[in-house]
Short mmCIF file of C-alpha atoms in Angstrom, two decimals:
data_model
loop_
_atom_site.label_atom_id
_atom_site.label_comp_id
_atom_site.label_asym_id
_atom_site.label_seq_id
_atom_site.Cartn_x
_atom_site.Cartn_y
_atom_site.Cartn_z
CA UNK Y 96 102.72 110.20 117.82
CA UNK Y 97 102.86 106.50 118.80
CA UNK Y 98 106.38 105.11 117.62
CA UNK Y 99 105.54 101.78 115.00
CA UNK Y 100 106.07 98.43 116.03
CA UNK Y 101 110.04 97.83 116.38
CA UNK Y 102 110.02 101.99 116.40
CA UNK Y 103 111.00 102.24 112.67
CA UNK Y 104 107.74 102.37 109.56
CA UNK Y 105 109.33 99.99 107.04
CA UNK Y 106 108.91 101.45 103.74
CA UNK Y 107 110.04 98.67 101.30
CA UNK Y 108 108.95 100.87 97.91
CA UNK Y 109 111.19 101.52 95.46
CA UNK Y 110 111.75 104.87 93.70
CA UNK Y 111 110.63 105.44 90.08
CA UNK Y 112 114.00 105.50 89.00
CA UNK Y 113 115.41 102.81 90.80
CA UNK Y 114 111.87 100.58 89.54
CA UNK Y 115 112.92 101.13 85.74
CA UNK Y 116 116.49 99.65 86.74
CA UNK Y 117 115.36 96.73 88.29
CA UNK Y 118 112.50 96.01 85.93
CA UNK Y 119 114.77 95.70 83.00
CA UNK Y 120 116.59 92.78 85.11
CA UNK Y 121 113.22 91.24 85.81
CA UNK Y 122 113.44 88.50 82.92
CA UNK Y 123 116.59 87.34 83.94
CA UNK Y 124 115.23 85.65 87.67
CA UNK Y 125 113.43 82.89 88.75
CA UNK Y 126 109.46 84.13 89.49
CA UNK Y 127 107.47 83.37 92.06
CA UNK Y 128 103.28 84.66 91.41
CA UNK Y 129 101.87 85.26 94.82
CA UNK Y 130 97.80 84.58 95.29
CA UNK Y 131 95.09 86.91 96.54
CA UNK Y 132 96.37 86.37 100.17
CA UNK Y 133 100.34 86.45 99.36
CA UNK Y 134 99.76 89.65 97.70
CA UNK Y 135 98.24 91.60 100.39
CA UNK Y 136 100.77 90.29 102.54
CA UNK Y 137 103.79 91.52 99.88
CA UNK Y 138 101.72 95.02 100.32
CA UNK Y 139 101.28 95.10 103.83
CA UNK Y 140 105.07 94.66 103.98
CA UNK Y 141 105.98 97.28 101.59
CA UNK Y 142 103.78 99.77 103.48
CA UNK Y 143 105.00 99.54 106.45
CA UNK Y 144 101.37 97.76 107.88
CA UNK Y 145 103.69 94.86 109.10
CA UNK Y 146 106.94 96.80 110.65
CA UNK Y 147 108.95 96.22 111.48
CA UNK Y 148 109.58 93.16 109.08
CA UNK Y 149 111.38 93.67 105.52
CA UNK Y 150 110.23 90.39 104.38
CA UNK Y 151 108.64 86.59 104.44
CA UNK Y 152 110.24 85.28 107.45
CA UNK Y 153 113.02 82.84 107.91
CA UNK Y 154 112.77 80.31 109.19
CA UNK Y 155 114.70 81.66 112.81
CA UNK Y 156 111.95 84.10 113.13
CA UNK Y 157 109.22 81.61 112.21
CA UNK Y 158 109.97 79.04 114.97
CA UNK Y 159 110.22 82.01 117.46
CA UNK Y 160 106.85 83.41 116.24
CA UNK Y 161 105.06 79.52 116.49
CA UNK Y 162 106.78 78.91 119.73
CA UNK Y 163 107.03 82.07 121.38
CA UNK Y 164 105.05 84.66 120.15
CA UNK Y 165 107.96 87.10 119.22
CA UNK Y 166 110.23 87.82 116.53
CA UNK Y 167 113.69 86.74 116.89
CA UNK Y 168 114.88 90.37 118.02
CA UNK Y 169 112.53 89.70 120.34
CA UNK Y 170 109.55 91.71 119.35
CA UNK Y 171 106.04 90.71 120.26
CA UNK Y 172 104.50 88.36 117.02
CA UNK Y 173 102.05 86.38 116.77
CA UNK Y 174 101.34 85.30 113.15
CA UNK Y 175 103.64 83.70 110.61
CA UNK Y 176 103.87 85.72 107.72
CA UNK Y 177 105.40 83.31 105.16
CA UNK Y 178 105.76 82.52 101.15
CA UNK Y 179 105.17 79.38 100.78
CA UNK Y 180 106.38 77.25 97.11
CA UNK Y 181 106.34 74.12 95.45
CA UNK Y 182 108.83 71.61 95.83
CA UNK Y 183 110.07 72.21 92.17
CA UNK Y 184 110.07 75.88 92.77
CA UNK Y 185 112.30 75.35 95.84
CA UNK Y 186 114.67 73.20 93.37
CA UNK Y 187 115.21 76.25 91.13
CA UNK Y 188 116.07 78.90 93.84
CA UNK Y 189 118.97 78.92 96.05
CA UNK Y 190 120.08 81.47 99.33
CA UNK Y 191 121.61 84.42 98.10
CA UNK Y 192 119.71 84.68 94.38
CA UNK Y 193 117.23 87.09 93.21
CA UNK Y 194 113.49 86.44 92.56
CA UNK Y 195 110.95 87.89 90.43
CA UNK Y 196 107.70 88.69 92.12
CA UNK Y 197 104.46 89.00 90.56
CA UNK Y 198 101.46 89.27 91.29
CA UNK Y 199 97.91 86.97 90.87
CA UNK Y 200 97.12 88.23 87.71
CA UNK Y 201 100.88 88.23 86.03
CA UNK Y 202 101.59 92.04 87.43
CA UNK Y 203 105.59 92.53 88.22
CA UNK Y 204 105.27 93.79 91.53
CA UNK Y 205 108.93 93.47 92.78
CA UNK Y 206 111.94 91.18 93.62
CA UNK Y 207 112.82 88.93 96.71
CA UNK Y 208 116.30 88.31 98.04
CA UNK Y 209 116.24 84.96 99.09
CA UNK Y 210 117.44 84.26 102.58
CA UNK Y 211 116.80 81.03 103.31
CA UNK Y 212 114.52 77.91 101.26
CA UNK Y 213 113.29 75.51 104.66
CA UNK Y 214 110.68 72.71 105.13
CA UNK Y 215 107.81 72.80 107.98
CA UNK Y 216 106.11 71.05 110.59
CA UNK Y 217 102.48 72.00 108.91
CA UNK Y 218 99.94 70.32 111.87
CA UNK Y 219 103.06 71.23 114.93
CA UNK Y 220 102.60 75.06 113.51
CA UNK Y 221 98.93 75.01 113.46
CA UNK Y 222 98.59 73.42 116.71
CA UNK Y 223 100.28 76.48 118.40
CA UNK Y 224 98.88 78.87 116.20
CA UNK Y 225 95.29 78.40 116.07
CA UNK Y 226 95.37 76.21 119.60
CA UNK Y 227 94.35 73.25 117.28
CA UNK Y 228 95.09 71.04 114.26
CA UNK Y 229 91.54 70.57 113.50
CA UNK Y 230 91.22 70.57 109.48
CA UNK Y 231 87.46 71.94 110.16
CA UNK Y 232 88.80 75.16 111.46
CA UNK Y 233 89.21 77.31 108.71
CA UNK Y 234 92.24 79.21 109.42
CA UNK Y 235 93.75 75.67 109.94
CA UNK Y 236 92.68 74.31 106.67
CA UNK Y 237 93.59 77.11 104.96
CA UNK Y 238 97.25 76.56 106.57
CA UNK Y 239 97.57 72.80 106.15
CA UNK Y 240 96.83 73.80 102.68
CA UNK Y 241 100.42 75.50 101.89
CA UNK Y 242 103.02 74.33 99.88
CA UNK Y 243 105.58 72.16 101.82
CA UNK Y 244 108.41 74.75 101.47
CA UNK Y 245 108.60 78.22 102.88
CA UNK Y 246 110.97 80.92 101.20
CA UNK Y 247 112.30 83.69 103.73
CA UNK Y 248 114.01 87.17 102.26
CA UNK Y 249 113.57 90.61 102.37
CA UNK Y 250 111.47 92.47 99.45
CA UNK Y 251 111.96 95.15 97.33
CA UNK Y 252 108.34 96.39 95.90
CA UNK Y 253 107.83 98.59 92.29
CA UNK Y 254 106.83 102.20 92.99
CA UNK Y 255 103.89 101.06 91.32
CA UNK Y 256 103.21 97.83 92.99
CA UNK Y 257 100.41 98.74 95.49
CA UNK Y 258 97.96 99.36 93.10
CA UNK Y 259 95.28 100.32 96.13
CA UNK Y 260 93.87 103.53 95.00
CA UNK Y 261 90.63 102.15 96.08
CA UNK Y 262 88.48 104.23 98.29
CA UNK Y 263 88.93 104.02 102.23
CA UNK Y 264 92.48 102.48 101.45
CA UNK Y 265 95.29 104.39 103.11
CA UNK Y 266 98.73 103.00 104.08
CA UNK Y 267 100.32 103.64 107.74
CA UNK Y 268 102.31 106.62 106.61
CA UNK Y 269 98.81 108.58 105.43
CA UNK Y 270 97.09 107.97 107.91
CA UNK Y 271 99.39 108.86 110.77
CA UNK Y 272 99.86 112.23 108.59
CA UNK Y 273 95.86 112.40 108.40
CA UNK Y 274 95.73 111.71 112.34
CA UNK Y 275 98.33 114.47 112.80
CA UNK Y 276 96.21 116.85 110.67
CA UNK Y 277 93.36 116.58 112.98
CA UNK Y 278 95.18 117.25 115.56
CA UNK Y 279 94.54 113.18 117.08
CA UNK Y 280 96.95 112.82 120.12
CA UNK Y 281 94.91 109.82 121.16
CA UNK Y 282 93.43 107.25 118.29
CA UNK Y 283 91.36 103.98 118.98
CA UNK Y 284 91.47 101.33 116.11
CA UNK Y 285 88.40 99.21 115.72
CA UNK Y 286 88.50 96.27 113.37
CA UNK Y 287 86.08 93.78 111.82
CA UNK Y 288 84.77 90.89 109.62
CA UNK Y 289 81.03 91.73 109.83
CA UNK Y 290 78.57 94.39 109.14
CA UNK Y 291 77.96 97.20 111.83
CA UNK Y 292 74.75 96.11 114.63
CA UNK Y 293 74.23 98.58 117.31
CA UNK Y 294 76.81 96.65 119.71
CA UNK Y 295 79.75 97.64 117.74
CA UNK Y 296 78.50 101.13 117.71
CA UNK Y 297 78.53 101.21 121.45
CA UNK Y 298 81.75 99.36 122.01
CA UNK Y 299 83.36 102.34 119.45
CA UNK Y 300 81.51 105.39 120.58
CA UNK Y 301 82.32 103.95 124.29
CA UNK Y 302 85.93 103.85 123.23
CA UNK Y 303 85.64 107.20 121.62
CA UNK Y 304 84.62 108.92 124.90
CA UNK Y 305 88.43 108.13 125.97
CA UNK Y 306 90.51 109.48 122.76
CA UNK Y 307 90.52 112.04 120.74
CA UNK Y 308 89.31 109.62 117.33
CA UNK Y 309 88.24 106.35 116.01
CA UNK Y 310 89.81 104.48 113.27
CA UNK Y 311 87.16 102.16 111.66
CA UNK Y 312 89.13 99.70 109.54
CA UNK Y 313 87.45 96.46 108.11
CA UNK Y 314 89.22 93.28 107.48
CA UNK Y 315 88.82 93.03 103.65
CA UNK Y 316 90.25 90.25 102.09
CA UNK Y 317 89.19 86.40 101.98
CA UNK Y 318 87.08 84.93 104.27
CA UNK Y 319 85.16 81.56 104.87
CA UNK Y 320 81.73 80.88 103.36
CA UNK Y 321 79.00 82.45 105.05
CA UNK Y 322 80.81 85.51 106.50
CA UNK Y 323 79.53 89.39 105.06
CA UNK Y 324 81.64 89.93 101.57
CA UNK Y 325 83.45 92.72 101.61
CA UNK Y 326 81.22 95.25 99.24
CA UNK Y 327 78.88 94.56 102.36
CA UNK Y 328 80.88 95.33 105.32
CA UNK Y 329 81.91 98.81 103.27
CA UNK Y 330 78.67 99.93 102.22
CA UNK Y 331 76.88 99.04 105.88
CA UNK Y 332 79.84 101.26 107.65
CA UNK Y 333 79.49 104.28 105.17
CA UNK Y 334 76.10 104.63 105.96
CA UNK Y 335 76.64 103.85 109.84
CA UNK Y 336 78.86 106.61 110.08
CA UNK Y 337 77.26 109.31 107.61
CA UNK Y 338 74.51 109.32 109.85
CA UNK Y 339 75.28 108.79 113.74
CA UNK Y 340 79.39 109.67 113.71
CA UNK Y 341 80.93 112.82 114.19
CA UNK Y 342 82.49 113.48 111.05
CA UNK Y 343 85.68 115.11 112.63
CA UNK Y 344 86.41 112.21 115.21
CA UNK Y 345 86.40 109.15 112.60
CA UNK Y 346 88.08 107.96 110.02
CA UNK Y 347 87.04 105.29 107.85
CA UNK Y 348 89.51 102.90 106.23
CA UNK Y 349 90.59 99.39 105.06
CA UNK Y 350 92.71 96.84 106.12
CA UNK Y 351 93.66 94.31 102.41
CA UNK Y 352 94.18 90.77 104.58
CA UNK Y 353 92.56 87.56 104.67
CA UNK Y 354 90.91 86.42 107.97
CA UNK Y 355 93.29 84.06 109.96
CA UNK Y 356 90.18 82.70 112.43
CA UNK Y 357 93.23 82.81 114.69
CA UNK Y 358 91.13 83.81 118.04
CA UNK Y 359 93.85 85.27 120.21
CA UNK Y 360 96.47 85.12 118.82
CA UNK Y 361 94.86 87.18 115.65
CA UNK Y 362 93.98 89.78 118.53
CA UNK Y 363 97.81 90.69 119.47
CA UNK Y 364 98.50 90.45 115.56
CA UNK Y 365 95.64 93.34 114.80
CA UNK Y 366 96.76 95.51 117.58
CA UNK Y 367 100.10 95.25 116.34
CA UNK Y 368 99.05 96.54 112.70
CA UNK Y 369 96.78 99.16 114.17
CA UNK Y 370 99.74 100.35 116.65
CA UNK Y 371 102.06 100.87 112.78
CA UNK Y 372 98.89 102.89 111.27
CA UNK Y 373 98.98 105.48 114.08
CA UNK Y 374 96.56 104.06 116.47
CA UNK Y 375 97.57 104.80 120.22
CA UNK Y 376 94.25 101.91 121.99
CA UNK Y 377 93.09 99.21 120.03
CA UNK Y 378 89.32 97.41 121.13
CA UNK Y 379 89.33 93.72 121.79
CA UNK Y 380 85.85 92.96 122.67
CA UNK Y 381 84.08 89.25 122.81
CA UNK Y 382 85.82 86.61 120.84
CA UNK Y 383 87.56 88.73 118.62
CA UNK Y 384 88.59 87.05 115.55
CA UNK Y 385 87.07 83.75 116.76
CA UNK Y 386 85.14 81.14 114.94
CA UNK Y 387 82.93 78.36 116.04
CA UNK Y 388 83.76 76.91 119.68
CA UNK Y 389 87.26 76.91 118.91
CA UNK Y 390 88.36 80.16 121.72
CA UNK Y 391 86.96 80.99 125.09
CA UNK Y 392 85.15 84.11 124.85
CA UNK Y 393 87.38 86.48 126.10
CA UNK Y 394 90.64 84.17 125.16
CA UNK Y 395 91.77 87.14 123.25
CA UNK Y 396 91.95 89.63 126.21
CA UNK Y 397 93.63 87.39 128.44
CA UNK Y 398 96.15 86.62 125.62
CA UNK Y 399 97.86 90.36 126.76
CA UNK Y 400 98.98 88.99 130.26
CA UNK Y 401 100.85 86.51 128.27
CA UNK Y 402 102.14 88.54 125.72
CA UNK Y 403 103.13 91.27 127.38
CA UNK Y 404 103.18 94.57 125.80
CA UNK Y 405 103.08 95.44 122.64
CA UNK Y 406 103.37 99.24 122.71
CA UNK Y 407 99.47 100.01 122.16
CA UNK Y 408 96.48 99.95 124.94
CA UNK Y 409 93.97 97.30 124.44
CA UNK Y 410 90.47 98.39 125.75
CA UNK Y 411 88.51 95.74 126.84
CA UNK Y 412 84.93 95.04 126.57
CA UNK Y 413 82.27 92.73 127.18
CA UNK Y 414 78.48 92.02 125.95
CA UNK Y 415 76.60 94.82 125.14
CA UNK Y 416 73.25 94.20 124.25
CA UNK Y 417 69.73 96.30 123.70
CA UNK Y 418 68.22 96.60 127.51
CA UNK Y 419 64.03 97.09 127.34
CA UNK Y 420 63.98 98.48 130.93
CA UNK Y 421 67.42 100.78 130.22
CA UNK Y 422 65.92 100.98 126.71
CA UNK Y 423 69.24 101.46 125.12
CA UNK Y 424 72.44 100.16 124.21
CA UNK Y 425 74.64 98.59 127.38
CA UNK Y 426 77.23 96.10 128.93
CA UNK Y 427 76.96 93.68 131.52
CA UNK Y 428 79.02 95.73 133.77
CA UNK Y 429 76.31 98.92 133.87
CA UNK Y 430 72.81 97.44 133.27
CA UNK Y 431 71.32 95.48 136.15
CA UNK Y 432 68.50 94.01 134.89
CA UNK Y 433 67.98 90.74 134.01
CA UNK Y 434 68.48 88.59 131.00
CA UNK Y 435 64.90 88.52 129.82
CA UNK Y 436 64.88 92.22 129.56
CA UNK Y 437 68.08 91.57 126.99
CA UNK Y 438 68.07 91.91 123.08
CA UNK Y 439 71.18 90.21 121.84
CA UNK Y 440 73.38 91.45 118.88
CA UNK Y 441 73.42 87.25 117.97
CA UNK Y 442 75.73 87.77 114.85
CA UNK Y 443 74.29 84.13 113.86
CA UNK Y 444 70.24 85.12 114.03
CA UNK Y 445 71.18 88.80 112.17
CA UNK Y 446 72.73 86.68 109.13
CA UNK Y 447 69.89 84.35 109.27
CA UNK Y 448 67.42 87.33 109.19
CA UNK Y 449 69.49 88.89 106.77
CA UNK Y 450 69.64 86.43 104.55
CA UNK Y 451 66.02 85.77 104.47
CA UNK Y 452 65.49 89.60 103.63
CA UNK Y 453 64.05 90.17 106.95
CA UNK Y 454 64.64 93.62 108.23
CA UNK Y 455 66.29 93.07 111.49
CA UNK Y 456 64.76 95.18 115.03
CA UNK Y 457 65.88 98.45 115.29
CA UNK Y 458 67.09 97.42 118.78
CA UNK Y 459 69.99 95.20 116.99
CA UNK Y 460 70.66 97.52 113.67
CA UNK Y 461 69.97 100.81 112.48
CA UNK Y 462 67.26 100.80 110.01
CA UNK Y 463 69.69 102.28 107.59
CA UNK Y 464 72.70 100.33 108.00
CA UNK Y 465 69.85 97.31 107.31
CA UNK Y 466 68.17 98.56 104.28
CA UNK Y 467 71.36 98.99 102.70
CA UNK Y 468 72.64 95.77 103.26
CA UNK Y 469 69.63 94.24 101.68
CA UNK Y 470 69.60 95.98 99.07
CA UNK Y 471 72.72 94.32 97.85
CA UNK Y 472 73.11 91.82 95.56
CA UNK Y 473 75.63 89.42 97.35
CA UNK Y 474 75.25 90.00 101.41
CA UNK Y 475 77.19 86.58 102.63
CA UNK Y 476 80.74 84.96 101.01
CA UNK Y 477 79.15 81.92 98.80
CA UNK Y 478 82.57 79.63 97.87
#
């Protein structure tokens, strides 16, 4: 099986035993409570979804990850994974002490050894990272939007910290043992922020043709107003793949992370995660991860020559669309027909119809898929 990113699965759980120790020590450290976001990050740590780092970064391996898209061991990287604090929680902490971690609703979830306490260039980062220091982009508002001090240390997470029993949630240990079981030499990740239209079914049944499965794994976690909420994007691929998947050759699962908007750089990040879960190709189709006018549309494919590689094989693809004179599903590079004979996936006119309770064309969604997204009380993020 494909080795994990920095060819070691970090594993940052404690054992019961060693939990009940530390747990009794709790009360005597400084606490930091992590939000929604900071929380799925802590987890993604633990599990291994972020190997091969042990912890927020320092602030070595943060300036190497804005600058240079690599760790400081040298590692491909492309997002800063950081704990940001207060100014008078930075006063009470100091490198080398011990800090509480909970969680947003008060849970202990573990400890932090703290590393280093530094200050940041907040518009210089964002600028590199998301190509622009735009507040209107959302992944740069939500950065500009961090405390002024960032906290770097390795973790140490409660055996019974992850607290992700939920359905379709497996960490990158179970589902590389799950991909064994089936006997998966060769797996394809797919991820995503929006409900299945007929397009993503080609791109993945396309990719499917070359491996042995598919690993269907939503983004679920915060997003901007307007994108599908998460219940949504769950429900829609359930049905998608009870009725046109074969039920040997996919797996269904979910990936707890807020949306960075980051275009391409977001696009090495994924592949990255998907290479720790098991997953051997990873599909970067049209402006993955990409919001407004912000990234060229295939930004995040060219981003690989750059990068160089990160131990997983990106599969690249480009429109699909519904063809009248093919009368199916295709891509630019097989259908020769021209435009007017096109149905476009337009993700904008399928929330519009969607929204409106209009049952989109067949062409663009399975009937199915549509009717069960409608049937849903809250389709579309509202804050």
């Amino acid at each position: 099986m494909i080795p994990p990113h920095g060819n070691t699965l970090v594993d940052r759980f404690l054992s019961p035993e060693r939990s009940e120790e530390l747990r009794d020590e709790f009360d005597s450290y400084p606490e930091i409570q992590l939000d929604q976001n900071l929380y799925y990050d802590f987890l993604n740590i633990s599990s291994g979804a972020y190997s091969p780092l042990t912890g927020f970064l320092s602030q070595n391996d943060f300036l190497k990850v804005v600058n240079d898209m690599t760790l400081e061991g040298g590692e491909p990287w492309t997002l800063p994974i950081v704990l940001d604090v207060t100014a008078q929680k930075a006063n009470e902490m100091s490198p080398g002490d011990r800090v509480g971690i909970t969680g947003p609703n008060g849970e202990r979830l573990g400890l932090l050894d703290v590393d280093e306490i530094y200050r940041y260039n907040g518009e210089e980062a964002a600028r590199k990272i998301f190509g622009t220091d735009d507040p209107d982009h959302p992944g740069v508002e939500t950065f500009l939007e961090k405390d002024p001090f960032f906290v770097g240390g390795d973790i140490k997470a409660f055996d019974d910290a992850d607290g992700m029993n939920a359905d379709h949630f497996l960490k990158p240990i179970e589902s590389r043992v799950l991909f064994n079981q089936k006997g998966w030499d060769t797996v394809v990740g797919f991820q995503t922020r929006n409900v299945p239209h007929r397009a993503h079914e080609y791109l993945q049944k396309s990719a499917l043709e070359q491996t042995d499965g598919l690993f269907i794994q939503p983004k679920i976690g915060e997003k901007k107003a307007g994108d599908y909420a998460n219940e949504a994007i769950l429900s829609a691929y359930e049905t998608l793949v009870e009725g046109y998947y074969p039920e040997n050759a996919i797996v269904l699962a979910m990936f707890s992370s807020r949306m960075w908007y980051a275009g391409p750089r977001e696009a090495v990040f994924d592949s990255i995660v998907r290479k720790n879960y098991g997953c051997t190709h990873f599909i970067i189709g049209r402006d993955h991860a990409g919001v407004g006018e912000y990234y060229s549309d295939f930004a995040s494919q060219e981003i690989f020559d750059r990068v160089g590689t990160v131990g997983i094989t990106p599969l690249y693809y480009h429109y699909a669309f519904f063809c009248r004179r093919c009368d199916g599903v295709v891509s630019e590079k097989i259908c020769p027909h021209d435009a007017s004979e096109h149905v476009e996936p337009s993700g904008t006119k399928l929330r519009a119809m969607l929204g409106d309770g209009e049952l989109p064309s067949e062409k663009l969604m399975r009937p199915e898929v549509a009717e069960d997204i409608l049937q849903m009380d809250d389709v579309f993020v509202s804050n």
